[in-house]
Short mmCIF file of C-alpha atoms in Angstrom, two decimals:
data_model
loop_
_atom_site.label_atom_id
_atom_site.label_comp_id
_atom_site.label_asym_id
_atom_site.label_seq_id
_atom_site.Cartn_x
_atom_site.Cartn_y
_atom_site.Cartn_z
CA UNK A 263 13.35 12.47 -0.79
CA UNK A 264 12.29 9.03 0.46
CA UNK A 265 12.56 7.12 -2.80
CA UNK A 266 12.12 3.38 -2.95
CA UNK A 267 12.99 1.39 -6.04
CA UNK A 268 12.17 -2.14 -7.07
CA UNK A 269 13.88 -4.37 -9.55
CA UNK A 270 12.82 -5.81 -11.86
CA UNK A 271 9.66 -3.94 -12.77
CA UNK A 272 8.38 -6.92 -14.73
CA UNK A 273 9.45 -10.54 -14.80
CA UNK A 274 8.16 -13.60 -16.59
CA UNK A 275 9.32 -16.98 -15.41
CA UNK A 276 8.48 -20.61 -16.00
CA UNK A 277 6.60 -22.65 -13.47
CA UNK A 278 8.94 -24.30 -10.97
CA UNK A 279 11.66 -21.69 -11.14
CA UNK A 280 12.56 -19.11 -8.50
CA UNK A 281 12.45 -15.36 -8.88
CA UNK A 282 14.15 -12.71 -6.79
CA UNK A 283 12.74 -9.20 -6.41
CA UNK A 284 14.82 -6.42 -4.92
CA UNK A 285 13.58 -3.45 -2.95
CA UNK A 286 15.97 -0.59 -2.25
CA UNK A 287 15.64 2.61 -0.28
CA UNK A 288 17.69 5.10 -2.25
CA UNK A 289 18.06 8.08 0.02
CA UNK A 290 17.32 6.84 3.51
CA UNK A 291 18.02 3.91 5.76
CA UNK A 292 15.05 1.60 6.00
CA UNK A 293 14.75 0.11 9.44
CA UNK A 294 11.63 -1.74 8.42
CA UNK A 295 10.52 -3.01 5.05
CA UNK A 296 7.21 -4.47 4.08
CA UNK A 297 6.15 -6.72 1.22
CA UNK A 298 2.66 -6.58 -0.22
CA UNK A 299 0.88 -8.51 -2.90
CA UNK A 300 -1.87 -7.16 -5.10
CA UNK A 301 -4.09 -9.16 -7.42
CA UNK A 302 -5.75 -7.40 -10.35
CA UNK A 303 -8.34 -4.85 -9.28
CA UNK A 304 -7.86 -5.77 -5.67
CA UNK A 305 -6.28 -4.18 -2.68
CA UNK A 306 -2.81 -4.61 -1.25
CA UNK A 307 -2.36 -7.48 1.16
CA UNK A 308 0.56 -7.43 3.55
CA UNK A 309 2.68 -10.53 3.18
CA UNK A 310 5.50 -9.92 5.61
CA UNK A 311 7.44 -7.38 7.61
CA UNK A 312 11.19 -7.41 7.81
CA UNK A 313 13.58 -5.58 10.07
CA UNK A 314 17.20 -5.25 9.12
CA UNK A 315 19.25 -8.12 10.45
CA UNK A 316 16.39 -10.19 11.76
CA UNK A 317 13.96 -12.75 10.43
CA UNK A 318 10.88 -11.58 8.66
CA UNK A 319 7.48 -11.78 10.28
CA UNK A 320 4.94 -13.34 7.96
CA UNK A 321 1.23 -12.72 7.91
CA UNK A 322 -1.15 -15.55 8.50
CA UNK A 323 -1.57 -17.71 5.42
CA UNK A 324 1.70 -16.65 3.79
CA UNK A 325 4.12 -19.53 3.31
CA UNK A 326 7.49 -18.45 4.62
CA UNK A 327 9.30 -21.26 2.82
CA UNK A 328 7.82 -20.17 -0.47
CA UNK A 329 8.33 -16.43 -0.08
CA UNK A 330 11.83 -15.96 1.26
CA UNK A 331 12.58 -12.50 2.57
CA UNK A 332 16.02 -11.19 3.34
CA UNK A 333 16.72 -7.75 4.79
CA UNK A 334 20.48 -7.87 4.91
CA UNK A 335 21.16 -4.16 4.95
CA UNK A 336 19.44 -0.93 5.81
CA UNK A 337 18.85 -0.18 2.14
CA UNK A 338 18.01 -3.54 0.62
CA UNK A 339 15.40 -6.21 1.09
CA UNK A 340 14.77 -9.10 -1.27
CA UNK A 341 11.76 -11.29 -1.84
CA UNK A 342 12.41 -14.65 -3.49
CA UNK A 343 9.44 -16.55 -4.81
CA UNK A 344 10.58 -20.17 -4.81
CA UNK A 345 9.19 -22.84 -7.10
CA UNK A 346 6.81 -20.33 -8.62
CA UNK A 347 3.43 -21.42 -9.90
CA UNK A 348 0.92 -19.59 -12.09
CA UNK A 349 -1.15 -18.72 -9.02
CA UNK A 350 1.84 -16.72 -7.75
CA UNK A 351 1.41 -14.34 -10.66
CA UNK A 352 0.68 -11.00 -9.07
CA UNK A 353 1.90 -7.46 -8.50
CA UNK A 354 4.39 -7.35 -5.65
CA UNK A 355 4.99 -4.03 -3.92
CA UNK A 356 7.49 -3.23 -1.23
CA UNK A 357 7.51 -0.33 1.16
CA UNK A 358 10.11 0.99 3.52
CA UNK A 359 10.09 2.98 6.70
CA UNK A 360 12.96 4.87 8.23
CA UNK A 361 11.35 4.63 11.60
CA UNK A 362 11.27 1.64 13.88
CA UNK A 363 8.41 -0.13 15.48
CA UNK A 364 5.30 1.86 16.17
CA UNK A 365 6.28 4.75 13.96
CA UNK A 366 6.73 2.59 10.91
CA UNK A 367 3.33 3.62 9.56
CA UNK A 368 5.19 6.27 7.59
CA UNK A 369 6.00 4.03 4.67
CA UNK A 370 7.32 4.85 1.24
CA UNK A 371 6.27 2.55 -1.54
CA UNK A 372 8.21 1.14 -4.43
CA UNK A 373 6.79 1.12 -7.97
CA UNK A 374 5.96 -2.58 -7.84
CA UNK A 375 7.04 -5.71 -9.71
CA UNK A 376 4.68 -7.52 -12.06
CA UNK A 377 5.38 -11.26 -11.83
CA UNK A 378 3.93 -13.58 -14.44
CA UNK A 379 4.48 -17.31 -14.07
CA UNK A 380 3.85 -19.33 -17.21
CA UNK B 65 -11.55 -8.97 9.24
CA UNK B 66 -11.30 -6.46 6.43
CA UNK B 67 -10.14 -3.10 7.65
CA UNK B 68 -10.70 -0.12 5.46
CA UNK B 69 -13.53 -0.56 3.03
CA UNK B 70 -13.99 2.17 0.48
CA UNK B 71 -17.11 3.13 -1.29
CA UNK B 72 -18.03 3.55 -3.96
CA UNK B 73 -15.98 0.86 -5.65
CA UNK B 74 -16.03 2.87 -8.83
CA UNK B 75 -16.81 6.51 -9.55
CA UNK B 76 -17.00 8.25 -12.90
CA UNK B 77 -17.26 12.03 -13.10
CA UNK B 78 -16.63 14.89 -15.49
CA UNK B 79 -13.58 17.09 -15.29
CA UNK B 80 -14.17 20.01 -12.96
CA UNK B 81 -16.58 18.13 -10.71
CA UNK B 82 -15.78 17.11 -7.17
CA UNK B 83 -15.16 13.49 -6.22
CA UNK B 84 -15.93 12.08 -2.81
CA UNK B 85 -14.75 8.68 -1.65
CA UNK B 86 -15.50 7.11 1.68
CA UNK B 87 -13.65 4.62 3.83
CA UNK B 88 -14.86 2.67 6.82
CA UNK B 89 -12.81 0.64 9.22
CA UNK B 90 -13.46 -1.69 12.12
CA UNK B 91 -10.84 -1.30 14.83
CA UNK B 92 -9.37 1.65 16.69
CA UNK B 93 -6.64 3.40 14.77
CA UNK B 94 -3.70 5.67 15.28
CA UNK B 95 -3.68 7.13 11.80
CA UNK B 96 -5.51 6.87 8.51
CA UNK B 97 -3.81 7.51 5.22
CA UNK B 98 -5.01 7.90 1.67
CA UNK B 99 -3.00 6.70 -1.29
CA UNK B 100 -3.38 6.95 -5.04
CA UNK B 101 -2.38 4.24 -7.47
CA UNK B 102 -2.27 4.68 -11.21
CA UNK B 103 -2.92 1.51 -13.17
CA UNK B 104 -0.06 -0.96 -12.78
CA UNK B 105 2.04 1.44 -10.75
CA UNK B 106 3.09 1.88 -7.16
CA UNK B 107 1.34 3.88 -4.49
CA UNK B 108 1.59 7.58 -4.02
CA UNK B 109 0.99 8.91 -0.54
CA UNK B 110 -1.63 11.66 -0.52
CA UNK B 111 -2.40 12.58 3.03
CA UNK B 112 -2.26 11.29 6.59
CA UNK B 113 -4.77 12.17 9.26
CA UNK B 114 -4.20 11.29 12.87
CA UNK B 115 -6.89 9.86 15.10
CA UNK B 116 -7.13 13.11 17.06
CA UNK B 117 -7.69 15.18 13.93
CA UNK B 118 -11.03 15.70 12.29
CA UNK B 119 -10.15 17.38 9.04
CA UNK B 120 -7.10 17.99 6.93
CA UNK B 121 -6.45 19.80 3.69
CA UNK B 122 -3.73 19.47 1.10
CA UNK B 123 -4.17 21.39 -2.12
CA UNK B 124 -7.34 20.12 -3.79
CA UNK B 125 -7.67 17.32 -1.26
CA UNK B 126 -9.80 17.40 1.84
CA UNK B 127 -9.89 14.50 4.25
CA UNK B 128 -12.23 14.08 7.17
CA UNK B 129 -12.10 11.54 9.93
CA UNK B 130 -14.94 10.53 12.23
CA UNK B 131 -13.59 8.11 14.79
CA UNK B 132 -17.00 7.65 16.39
CA UNK B 133 -18.31 6.29 13.10
CA UNK B 134 -14.97 4.73 12.17
CA UNK B 135 -15.07 6.41 8.81
CA UNK B 136 -13.13 8.82 6.65
CA UNK B 137 -13.81 10.65 3.44
CA UNK B 138 -11.54 11.97 0.73
CA UNK B 139 -12.77 14.88 -1.34
CA UNK B 140 -10.99 15.90 -4.51
CA UNK B 141 -12.18 19.27 -5.72
CA UNK B 142 -12.13 20.54 -9.30
CA UNK B 143 -11.09 17.14 -10.60
CA UNK B 144 -8.80 16.72 -13.58
CA UNK B 145 -8.37 13.88 -16.04
CA UNK B 146 -4.98 13.24 -14.40
CA UNK B 147 -6.77 12.38 -11.17
CA UNK B 148 -7.98 9.16 -12.80
CA UNK B 149 -6.60 6.41 -10.58
CA UNK B 150 -7.50 4.02 -7.79
CA UNK B 151 -7.65 5.51 -4.32
CA UNK B 152 -7.03 3.47 -1.20
CA UNK B 153 -7.35 4.24 2.45
CA UNK B 154 -4.97 2.53 4.86
CA UNK B 155 -5.13 2.32 8.60
CA UNK B 156 -2.66 1.39 11.24
CA UNK B 157 -4.38 -0.03 14.27
CA UNK B 158 -3.70 1.17 17.76
CA UNK B 159 -2.11 -1.33 20.10
CA UNK B 160 -0.03 -4.37 19.27
CA UNK B 161 1.58 -4.37 15.85
CA UNK B 162 0.27 -0.93 15.13
CA UNK B 163 2.75 -0.12 12.43
CA UNK B 164 1.11 -2.45 9.95
CA UNK B 165 -1.00 -0.81 7.32
CA UNK B 166 -4.27 -2.42 6.35
CA UNK B 167 -5.60 -1.30 3.02
CA UNK B 168 -9.16 -1.03 1.87
CA UNK B 169 -10.40 -2.37 -1.42
CA UNK B 170 -10.10 0.97 -3.12
CA UNK B 171 -12.21 3.24 -5.27
CA UNK B 172 -11.51 3.45 -8.98
CA UNK B 173 -12.01 7.06 -10.00
CA UNK B 174 -12.41 7.95 -13.65
CA UNK B 175 -12.40 11.63 -14.57
CA UNK B 176 -13.67 12.18 -18.08
CA UNK B 177 -12.29 15.16 -20.01
#
């Protein structure tokens, strides 16, 4: 149980365009979803936390107008990278938790999306 | 500040040997988790240890936690080539937004057949 999927797994886009990445919890309702970014050979950095039906909370240094997060349902969150630039090329990973608030440390991770901006 | 720093950054061993990775953190935690990541893939949850636990086992994995030293270790016994991956520790801090996971830099483990 507790499967999280991401789509697409890989995407290549031109500089200036926008890209949408989907994160779905397949067999549970995700009260909280998280978006991480990982550069090559580096660790995961939390970008934002989203709760279903409310605005996402962004980490310091993450531009909320550039990385639009929508958590419209209990099984789907989307990350849209707007006006992408080559420096946005990275591995984006989402995670989901069925538990609210302080118990949301039990997170299930998606397989990641490799974004390449040319 | 960086929470969760693993060492060594890279470890290369022969199949059958044991692998030990360490993680240090800076703030008080509720839980510490270890994850595995194969190259270019998502994270696989290995084990969670709570702040009031000192040791936990799961199959060939043994995790220890020393809250006085703010450190944890992950031991993989009788390693296999399939254990080759990056291993990350992640902590969720006590107090405040304690559901957020902060990941360490990871240890790249290579198990040679």
